[in-house]
PDB file of C-alpha atoms in Angstrom:
ATOM      1  CA  MET A  91     102.157  85.496 154.245  1.00  0.00           C
ATOM      2  CA  SER A  92     101.327  82.416 152.300  1.00  0.00           C
ATOM      3  CA  GLU A  93     102.854  82.029 148.935  1.00  0.00           C
ATOM      4  CA  LEU A  94     100.707  83.282 146.066  1.00  0.00           C
ATOM      5  CA  ALA A  95      99.901  80.798 143.408  1.00  0.00           C
ATOM      6  CA  LEU A  96     101.600  81.469 140.096  1.00  0.00           C
ATOM      7  CA  PRO A  97      99.941  81.490 136.661  1.00  0.00           C
ATOM      8  CA  GLU A  98     100.838  79.375 133.783  1.00  0.00           C
ATOM      9  CA  PRO A  99     103.750  81.352 132.092  1.00  0.00           C
ATOM     10  CA  THR A 100     102.268  82.458 128.809  1.00  0.00           C
ATOM     11  CA  PHE A 101     104.532  85.509 127.780  1.00  0.00           C
ATOM     12  CA  ALA A 102     107.218  84.822 125.278  1.00  0.00           C
ATOM     13  CA  ARG A 103     110.585  84.749 127.131  1.00  0.00           C
ATOM     14  CA  THR A 104     114.334  85.149 126.606  1.00  0.00           C
ATOM     15  CA  VAL A 105     116.663  82.735 128.478  1.00  0.00           C
ATOM     16  CA  ARG A 106     120.498  83.163 128.528  1.00  0.00           C
ATOM     17  CA  GLY A 107     123.448  82.035 130.594  1.00  0.00           C
ATOM     18  CA  SER A 108     123.877  79.971 133.615  1.00  0.00           C
ATOM     19  CA  GLY A 109     124.433  80.561 137.353  1.00  0.00           C
ATOM     20  CA  PRO A 110     122.236  82.542 139.938  1.00  0.00           C
ATOM     21  CA  GLY A 111     118.834  83.718 138.679  1.00  0.00           C
ATOM     22  CA  LEU A 112     118.311  87.073 137.257  1.00  0.00           C
ATOM     23  CA  LEU A 113     114.888  88.151 136.008  1.00  0.00           C
ATOM     24  CA  LEU A 114     114.475  91.065 133.635  1.00  0.00           C
ATOM     25  CA  ALA A 115     111.344  93.569 133.335  1.00  0.00           C
ATOM     26  CA  HIS A 116     111.425  95.939 130.463  1.00  0.00           C
ATOM     27  CA  GLY A 117     109.989  99.465 129.879  1.00  0.00           C
ATOM     28  CA  ALA A 118     106.926 100.591 128.226  1.00  0.00           C
ATOM     29  CA  GLY A 119     107.168 100.337 124.358  1.00  0.00           C
ATOM     30  CA  GLY A 120     110.332  98.225 124.757  1.00  0.00           C
ATOM     31  CA  SER A 121     110.985  94.588 124.835  1.00  0.00           C
ATOM     32  CA  ILE A 122     113.827  92.502 126.434  1.00  0.00           C
ATOM     33  CA  ALA A 123     115.895  92.815 123.198  1.00  0.00           C
ATOM     34  CA  ALA A 124     115.318  96.501 122.898  1.00  0.00           C
ATOM     35  CA  ASN A 125     115.971  97.434 126.551  1.00  0.00           C
ATOM     36  CA  TYR A 126     118.647  94.802 127.511  1.00  0.00           C
ATOM     37  CA  GLY A 127     119.968  93.592 124.221  1.00  0.00           C
ATOM     38  CA  PRO A 128     123.415  95.500 124.541  1.00  0.00           C
ATOM     39  CA  ILE A 129     124.055  94.199 128.086  1.00  0.00           C
ATOM     40  CA  LEU A 130     122.381  90.835 127.835  1.00  0.00           C
ATOM     41  CA  ASN A 131     125.582  88.740 127.153  1.00  0.00           C
ATOM     42  CA  GLY A 132     127.251  90.581 129.873  1.00  0.00           C
ATOM     43  CA  LEU A 133     124.492  89.711 132.331  1.00  0.00           C
ATOM     44  CA  ALA A 134     124.379  86.195 131.139  1.00  0.00           C
ATOM     45  CA  ALA A 135     128.086  85.678 131.657  1.00  0.00           C
ATOM     46  CA  GLU A 136     127.490  85.180 135.418  1.00  0.00           C
ATOM     47  CA  HIS A 137     123.689  84.499 135.715  1.00  0.00           C
ATOM     48  CA  THR A 138     120.842  82.676 134.354  1.00  0.00           C
ATOM     49  CA  VAL A 139     118.991  85.567 132.808  1.00  0.00           C
ATOM     50  CA  VAL A 140     115.193  85.211 132.145  1.00  0.00           C
ATOM     51  CA  GLY A 141     113.095  88.042 130.652  1.00  0.00           C
ATOM     52  CA  VAL A 142     109.525  88.206 129.315  1.00  0.00           C
ATOM     53  CA  ASP A 143     108.116  90.365 126.714  1.00  0.00           C
ATOM     54  CA  TYR A 144     104.843  92.175 127.769  1.00  0.00           C
ATOM     55  CA  PRO A 145     101.600  91.729 125.709  1.00  0.00           C
ATOM     56  CA  GLY A 146     102.069  93.513 122.330  1.00  0.00           C
ATOM     57  CA  THR A 147     105.782  93.308 122.086  1.00  0.00           C
ATOM     58  CA  GLY A 148     108.360  90.757 120.998  1.00  0.00           C
ATOM     59  CA  ASN A 149     106.486  87.358 120.514  1.00  0.00           C
ATOM     60  CA  THR A 150     103.756  88.002 122.993  1.00  0.00           C
ATOM     61  CA  PRO A 151     100.323  88.650 121.529  1.00  0.00           C
ATOM     62  CA  ARG A 152      98.718  91.978 122.214  1.00  0.00           C
ATOM     63  CA  ALA A 153      96.379  92.228 125.072  1.00  0.00           C
ATOM     64  CA  THR A 154      92.628  92.615 124.631  1.00  0.00           C
ATOM     65  CA  SER A 155      92.126  94.473 127.901  1.00  0.00           C
ATOM     66  CA  PRO A 156      94.107  97.024 129.992  1.00  0.00           C
ATOM     67  CA  LEU A 157      97.482  95.728 131.337  1.00  0.00           C
ATOM     68  CA  SER A 158      97.393  94.545 134.850  1.00  0.00           C
ATOM     69  CA  LEU A 159     100.622  95.221 136.997  1.00  0.00           C
ATOM     70  CA  ASP A 160      99.969  92.175 139.021  1.00  0.00           C
ATOM     71  CA  GLU A 161      99.661  89.993 136.098  1.00  0.00           C
ATOM     72  CA  LEU A 162     102.987  91.348 134.611  1.00  0.00           C
ATOM     73  CA  ALA A 163     104.750  90.705 137.837  1.00  0.00           C
ATOM     74  CA  ASP A 164     103.311  87.229 138.174  1.00  0.00           C
ATOM     75  CA  GLN A 165     104.319  86.406 134.584  1.00  0.00           C
ATOM     76  CA  VAL A 166     107.878  87.587 135.129  1.00  0.00           C
ATOM     77  CA  VAL A 167     108.243  85.285 138.279  1.00  0.00           C
ATOM     78  CA  ALA A 168     106.422  82.389 136.667  1.00  0.00           C
ATOM     79  CA  ALA A 169     108.754  82.488 133.846  1.00  0.00           C
ATOM     80  CA  GLY A 170     111.826  82.211 136.123  1.00  0.00           C
ATOM     81  CA  VAL A 171     110.245  79.465 138.160  1.00  0.00           C
ATOM     82  CA  ALA A 172     109.426  77.730 134.955  1.00  0.00           C
ATOM     83  CA  GLU A 173     113.116  77.916 133.974  1.00  0.00           C
ATOM     84  CA  GLY A 174     113.982  75.992 137.199  1.00  0.00           C
ATOM     85  CA  LEU A 175     114.931  79.005 139.464  1.00  0.00           C
ATOM     86  CA  GLY A 176     113.754  78.960 143.076  1.00  0.00           C
ATOM     87  CA  SER A 177     114.899  82.498 143.855  1.00  0.00           C
ATOM     88  CA  PHE A 178     116.506  85.367 141.925  1.00  0.00           C
ATOM     89  CA  ALA A 179     117.256  88.967 141.669  1.00  0.00           C
ATOM     90  CA  VAL A 180     114.829  91.161 139.559  1.00  0.00           C
ATOM     91  CA  ALA A 181     116.115  93.951 137.503  1.00  0.00           C
ATOM     92  CA  GLY A 182     113.540  96.455 136.183  1.00  0.00           C
ATOM     93  CA  TYR A 183     113.871  99.370 133.827  1.00  0.00           C
ATOM     94  CA  SER A 184     111.468 102.365 133.773  1.00  0.00           C
ATOM     95  CA  VAL A 185     107.925 100.850 133.888  1.00  0.00           C
ATOM     96  CA  GLY A 186     109.743  97.485 134.600  1.00  0.00           C
ATOM     97  CA  THR A 187     110.722  98.793 137.877  1.00  0.00           C
ATOM     98  CA  ALA A 188     107.117  98.828 139.124  1.00  0.00           C
ATOM     99  CA  VAL A 189     106.804  95.410 137.681  1.00  0.00           C
ATOM    100  CA  ALA A 190     109.916  94.379 139.735  1.00  0.00           C
ATOM    101  CA  LEU A 191     108.677  96.078 142.886  1.00  0.00           C
ATOM    102  CA  ARG A 192     105.239  94.308 142.601  1.00  0.00           C
ATOM    103  CA  ALA A 193     107.107  90.955 142.060  1.00  0.00           C
ATOM    104  CA  ALA A 194     108.963  91.588 145.176  1.00  0.00           C
ATOM    105  CA  THR A 195     105.961  92.386 147.267  1.00  0.00           C
ATOM    106  CA  ARG A 196     103.697  89.609 145.762  1.00  0.00           C
ATOM    107  CA  HIS A 197     106.579  86.914 145.929  1.00  0.00           C
ATOM    108  CA  PRO A 198     108.884  87.942 148.701  1.00  0.00           C
ATOM    109  CA  GLU A 199     109.902  84.182 149.227  1.00  0.00           C
ATOM    110  CA  ARG A 200     111.473  84.303 145.645  1.00  0.00           C
ATOM    111  CA  VAL A 201     112.942  87.707 145.062  1.00  0.00           C
ATOM    112  CA  ALA A 202     116.354  88.063 146.644  1.00  0.00           C
ATOM    113  CA  ALA A 203     117.500  91.525 145.413  1.00  0.00           C
ATOM    114  CA  LEU A 204     116.145  94.476 143.267  1.00  0.00           C
ATOM    115  CA  LEU A 205     117.863  96.474 140.693  1.00  0.00           C
ATOM    116  CA  LEU A 206     115.743  99.454 139.565  1.00  0.00           C
ATOM    117  CA  THR A 207     116.846 101.763 136.741  1.00  0.00           C
ATOM    118  CA  ALA A 208     115.037 105.031 136.018  1.00  0.00           C
ATOM    119  CA  PRO A 209     112.243 103.951 138.539  1.00  0.00           C
ATOM    120  CA  PHE A 210     109.101 105.823 139.593  1.00  0.00           C
ATOM    121  CA  ALA A 211     106.502 104.896 142.126  1.00  0.00           C
ATOM    122  CA  GLN A 212     103.861 107.050 140.687  1.00  0.00           C
ATOM    123  CA  PRO A 213     103.999 109.350 137.636  1.00  0.00           C
ATOM    124  CA  ASP A 214     104.365 113.120 138.285  1.00  0.00           C
ATOM    125  CA  ALA A 215     102.407 115.491 136.168  1.00  0.00           C
ATOM    126  CA  ARG A 216     105.051 115.611 133.308  1.00  0.00           C
ATOM    127  CA  LEU A 217     105.276 111.787 133.123  1.00  0.00           C
ATOM    128  CA  ARG A 218     101.453 111.341 133.113  1.00  0.00           C
ATOM    129  CA  LEU A 219     101.084 113.969 130.319  1.00  0.00           C
ATOM    130  CA  SER A 220     103.828 112.426 128.397  1.00  0.00           C
ATOM    131  CA  ALA A 221     102.270 108.791 128.786  1.00  0.00           C
ATOM    132  CA  ASN A 222      98.956 110.084 127.654  1.00  0.00           C
ATOM    133  CA  LEU A 223     100.437 111.862 124.555  1.00  0.00           C
ATOM    134  CA  TRP A 224     102.390 108.766 123.855  1.00  0.00           C
ATOM    135  CA  ARG A 225      99.130 106.643 123.941  1.00  0.00           C
ATOM    136  CA  ASP A 226      97.119 109.100 121.791  1.00  0.00           C
ATOM    137  CA  LEU A 227      99.687 109.478 119.138  1.00  0.00           C
ATOM    138  CA  HIS A 228     100.121 105.720 118.830  1.00  0.00           C
ATOM    139  CA  VAL A 229      96.246 105.139 118.679  1.00  0.00           C
ATOM    140  CA  SER A 230      95.971 107.960 116.031  1.00  0.00           C
ATOM    141  CA  GLY A 231      98.463 106.200 113.733  1.00  0.00           C
ATOM    142  CA  ASP A 232     100.857 109.242 113.543  1.00  0.00           C
ATOM    143  CA  HIS A 233     103.790 107.312 114.472  1.00  0.00           C
ATOM    144  CA  ALA A 234     106.241 109.800 112.798  1.00  0.00           C
ATOM    145  CA  GLN A 235     105.309 112.446 115.298  1.00  0.00           C
ATOM    146  CA  LEU A 236     105.339 109.877 118.085  1.00  0.00           C
ATOM    147  CA  ALA A 237     108.911 108.974 117.091  1.00  0.00           C
ATOM    148  CA  SER A 238     109.920 112.714 117.234  1.00  0.00           C
ATOM    149  CA  PHE A 239     108.402 112.928 120.681  1.00  0.00           C
ATOM    150  CA  LEU A 240     110.059 109.886 121.972  1.00  0.00           C
ATOM    151  CA  ILE A 241     113.438 110.972 120.601  1.00  0.00           C
ATOM    152  CA  LEU A 242     112.936 114.397 122.259  1.00  0.00           C
ATOM    153  CA  ALA A 243     111.900 112.757 125.628  1.00  0.00           C
ATOM    154  CA  THR A 244     114.329 109.811 125.987  1.00  0.00           C
ATOM    155  CA  LEU A 245     117.630 110.998 124.637  1.00  0.00           C
ATOM    156  CA  SER A 246     119.713 113.305 126.761  1.00  0.00           C
ATOM    157  CA  PRO A 247     120.550 116.653 125.197  1.00  0.00           C
ATOM    158  CA  SER A 248     124.203 115.841 124.569  1.00  0.00           C
ATOM    159  CA  ALA A 249     123.122 112.529 122.835  1.00  0.00           C
ATOM    160  CA  LEU A 250     120.606 114.113 120.679  1.00  0.00           C
ATOM    161  CA  GLU A 251     122.971 116.865 119.669  1.00  0.00           C
ATOM    162  CA  ALA A 252     125.599 114.163 118.637  1.00  0.00           C
ATOM    163  CA  VAL A 253     123.233 112.705 116.070  1.00  0.00           C
ATOM    164  CA  PRO A 254     124.527 114.117 112.763  1.00  0.00           C
ATOM    165  CA  ALA A 255     121.866 116.325 111.243  1.00  0.00           C
ATOM    166  CA  ASN A 256     121.941 114.175 108.050  1.00  0.00           C
ATOM    167  CA  ASP A 257     121.242 111.093 110.053  1.00  0.00           C
ATOM    168  CA  LEU A 258     118.342 112.380 112.185  1.00  0.00           C
ATOM    169  CA  GLY A 259     115.730 111.507 109.576  1.00  0.00           C
ATOM    170  CA  ALA A 260     116.827 108.033 109.409  1.00  0.00           C
ATOM    171  CA  VAL A 261     116.958 107.763 113.257  1.00  0.00           C
ATOM    172  CA  LEU A 262     113.269 109.135 113.392  1.00  0.00           C
ATOM    173  CA  HIS A 263     112.236 106.710 110.591  1.00  0.00           C
ATOM    174  CA  ALA A 264     113.711 103.739 112.424  1.00  0.00           C
ATOM    175  CA  ALA A 265     112.046 104.635 115.659  1.00  0.00           C
ATOM    176  CA  ALA A 266     108.671 105.026 114.049  1.00  0.00           C
ATOM    177  CA  GLN A 267     108.959 101.510 112.298  1.00  0.00           C
ATOM    178  CA  THR A 268     109.935  99.713 115.365  1.00  0.00           C
ATOM    179  CA  LEU A 269     106.986 100.765 117.741  1.00  0.00           C
ATOM    180  CA  PRO A 270     105.550  97.605 119.230  1.00  0.00           C
ATOM    181  CA  PRO A 271     101.871  97.009 118.353  1.00  0.00           C
ATOM    182  CA  GLY A 272     100.985  97.202 122.166  1.00  0.00           C
ATOM    183  CA  THR A 273     102.634 100.594 122.664  1.00  0.00           C
ATOM    184  CA  ALA A 274      99.299 102.314 123.512  1.00  0.00           C
ATOM    185  CA  GLU A 275      98.521  99.660 126.215  1.00  0.00           C
ATOM    186  CA  HIS A 276     102.084 100.195 127.734  1.00  0.00           C
ATOM    187  CA  ALA A 277     101.718 103.904 127.797  1.00  0.00           C
ATOM    188  CA  GLU A 278      98.153 103.694 129.309  1.00  0.00           C
ATOM    189  CA  LEU A 279      99.640 101.544 132.230  1.00  0.00           C
ATOM    190  CA  THR A 280     102.548 104.042 132.650  1.00  0.00           C
ATOM    191  CA  ALA A 281      99.994 106.771 133.445  1.00  0.00           C
ATOM    192  CA  ARG A 282      98.236 104.841 136.150  1.00  0.00           C
ATOM    193  CA  ILE A 283     101.093 103.184 137.928  1.00  0.00           C
ATOM    194  CA  ASP A 284     101.166 103.593 141.718  1.00  0.00           C
ATOM    195  CA  VAL A 285     103.470 101.420 143.676  1.00  0.00           C
ATOM    196  CA  ARG A 286     104.007 103.709 146.591  1.00  0.00           C
ATOM    197  CA  ALA A 287     102.659 101.281 149.104  1.00  0.00           C
ATOM    198  CA  ASP A 288     105.119  98.540 147.811  1.00  0.00           C
ATOM    199  CA  LEU A 289     108.219 100.626 148.637  1.00  0.00           C
ATOM    200  CA  ALA A 290     108.078 100.138 152.346  1.00  0.00           C
ATOM    201  CA  ARG A 291     107.371  96.375 151.982  1.00  0.00           C
ATOM    202  CA  VAL A 292     110.681  95.796 150.272  1.00  0.00           C
ATOM    203  CA  SER A 293     113.241  94.213 152.563  1.00  0.00           C
ATOM    204  CA  VAL A 294     115.812  92.826 150.076  1.00  0.00           C
ATOM    205  CA  PRO A 295     119.002  94.512 148.904  1.00  0.00           C
ATOM    206  CA  THR A 296     118.057  97.232 146.426  1.00  0.00           C
ATOM    207  CA  LEU A 297     120.054  99.310 143.826  1.00  0.00           C
ATOM    208  CA  VAL A 298     118.392 102.329 142.327  1.00  0.00           C
ATOM    209  CA  VAL A 299     120.233 103.612 139.244  1.00  0.00           C
ATOM    210  CA  SER A 300     119.299 107.177 138.491  1.00  0.00           C
ATOM    211  CA  THR A 301     119.747 108.230 134.924  1.00  0.00           C
ATOM    212  CA  THR A 302     120.526 111.971 135.748  1.00  0.00           C
ATOM    213  CA  GLU A 303     119.797 113.461 132.434  1.00  0.00           C
ATOM    214  CA  ASP A 304     116.545 111.829 132.087  1.00  0.00           C
ATOM    215  CA  LEU A 305     113.854 114.171 130.560  1.00  0.00           C
ATOM    216  CA  LEU A 306     110.997 111.598 130.778  1.00  0.00           C
ATOM    217  CA  VAL A 307     111.273 110.165 134.161  1.00  0.00           C
ATOM    218  CA  SER A 308     112.621 112.788 136.437  1.00  0.00           C
ATOM    219  CA  PRO A 309     115.629 112.025 138.580  1.00  0.00           C
ATOM    220  CA  ALA A 310     113.593 113.336 141.528  1.00  0.00           C
ATOM    221  CA  LEU A 311     111.191 110.371 141.003  1.00  0.00           C
ATOM    222  CA  HIS A 312     114.241 108.058 141.137  1.00  0.00           C
ATOM    223  CA  ARG A 313     115.318 109.570 144.379  1.00  0.00           C
ATOM    224  CA  THR A 314     111.848 109.210 145.882  1.00  0.00           C
ATOM    225  CA  VAL A 315     112.064 105.418 145.182  1.00  0.00           C
ATOM    226  CA  ALA A 316     115.334 105.128 146.690  1.00  0.00           C
ATOM    227  CA  ALA A 317     114.337 107.080 149.786  1.00  0.00           C
ATOM    228  CA  GLY A 318     111.199 104.882 150.229  1.00  0.00           C
ATOM    229  CA  ILE A 319     113.179 101.611 150.328  1.00  0.00           C
ATOM    230  CA  ALA A 320     114.928 100.852 153.517  1.00  0.00           C
ATOM    231  CA  GLY A 321     118.665 100.543 152.860  1.00  0.00           C
ATOM    232  CA  ALA A 322     118.434 101.060 149.177  1.00  0.00           C
ATOM    233  CA  GLU A 323     121.660 102.223 147.482  1.00  0.00           C
ATOM    234  CA  LEU A 324     121.480 104.993 144.853  1.00  0.00           C
ATOM    235  CA  ALA A 325     123.889 105.248 141.874  1.00  0.00           C
ATOM    236  CA  GLU A 326     123.924 107.871 139.293  1.00  0.00           C
ATOM    237  CA  LEU A 327     124.508 107.349 135.601  1.00  0.00           C
ATOM    238  CA  ALA A 328     124.947 110.470 133.375  1.00  0.00           C
ATOM    239  CA  THR A 329     122.571 109.467 130.569  1.00  0.00           C
ATOM    240  CA  GLY A 330     119.028 110.196 129.385  1.00  0.00           C
ATOM    241  CA  HIS A 331     116.313 107.660 129.578  1.00  0.00           C
ATOM    242  CA  LEU A 332     118.058 105.166 127.430  1.00  0.00           C
ATOM    243  CA  PRO A 333     121.108 103.907 129.457  1.00  0.00           C
ATOM    244  CA  PHE A 334     121.333 100.791 127.061  1.00  0.00           C
ATOM    245  CA  SER A 335     121.710 103.327 124.047  1.00  0.00           C
ATOM    246  CA  GLU A 336     123.954 105.981 125.720  1.00  0.00           C
ATOM    247  CA  ARG A 337     126.029 104.179 128.329  1.00  0.00           C
ATOM    248  CA  PRO A 338     125.549 100.302 128.115  1.00  0.00           C
ATOM    249  CA  ASP A 339     128.986  99.390 129.454  1.00  0.00           C
ATOM    250  CA  GLU A 340     128.632 101.719 132.621  1.00  0.00           C
ATOM    251  CA  TRP A 341     125.158 100.343 133.170  1.00  0.00           C
ATOM    252  CA  LEU A 342     126.208  96.746 132.978  1.00  0.00           C
ATOM    253  CA  GLN A 343     129.186  97.458 135.325  1.00  0.00           C
ATOM    254  CA  LEU A 344     126.705  98.994 137.907  1.00  0.00           C
ATOM    255  CA  ILE A 345     124.368  96.085 137.796  1.00  0.00           C
ATOM    256  CA  ALA A 346     127.004  93.258 137.780  1.00  0.00           C
ATOM    257  CA  ALA A 347     128.962  94.857 140.645  1.00  0.00           C
ATOM    258  CA  PHE A 348     125.884  95.176 142.837  1.00  0.00           C
ATOM    259  CA  LEU A 349     124.903  91.413 142.056  1.00  0.00           C
ATOM    260  CA  ARG A 350     128.409  90.294 142.993  1.00  0.00           C
ATOM    261  CA  LYS A 351     128.241  92.172 146.192  1.00  0.00           C
ATOM    262  CA  THR A 352     124.775  90.801 147.193  1.00  0.00           C
ATOM    263  CA  ALA A 353     125.863  87.308 146.364  1.00  0.00           C
ATOM    264  CA  HIS A 354     128.884  87.785 148.562  1.00  0.00           C
ATOM    265  CA  GLN A 355     126.770  89.005 151.416  1.00  0.00           C
ATOM    266  CA  ASP A 356     124.659  85.871 151.006  1.00  0.00           C
ATOM    267  CA  GLY A 357     127.616  83.719 151.030  1.00  0.00           C
ATOM    268  CA  SER A 358     126.662  82.243 147.604  1.00  0.00           C
TER     269      SER A 358
END
């Protein structure tokens, strides 16, 4: 397969560290800072970390048309190449796992490993309904209700129970105030993702991290992704959909250990 031409990198990007390349793909309604912030310095301790913010979040302008998974994948790869990286691992979280998978199948000459946390190849009925509600509440402007929905869907039961009753209002208010402008487009993309055909085309070392208390993206979806990729490893993390909030240190350790192992296998 001939190498696909890359677009001019136009998404805002975060660059940290030095060493082997590691690209980051964030989730819907998130950003590099929001989804990887707590582990970014840890990742950058041994890698050149490059992450882009999708349209409508961070400093990337909102899209004027529906988001394209191919475009997101190409922009992630283009950002890494623009930073002088010839090849790299790609870590994706939630919707970012579909971006990472598409990057691997569109640019196999550049992607050396995949790390997929809370992945799905296609939304099940629960996730599709959740994404549509997410989109509709954002479009309606009822961000307070959207915040309540997202807290219910993304925190594990134990993490939610641990929030003091007197603090819950402040947590909900903060969530409502930090919704990215492009949330509706991100949620719309979530509902129509289908990377099932990409799974069998992946031939690089892959780690799937299953967030086992996930109420938004079912662990059954994580296992389906792991089963569809030849040789993929499956690790479990006892957290809801927000590992960076509930168990960032353990999440970082899983990612860092896998990257070290794949680097050793490559002899680099």
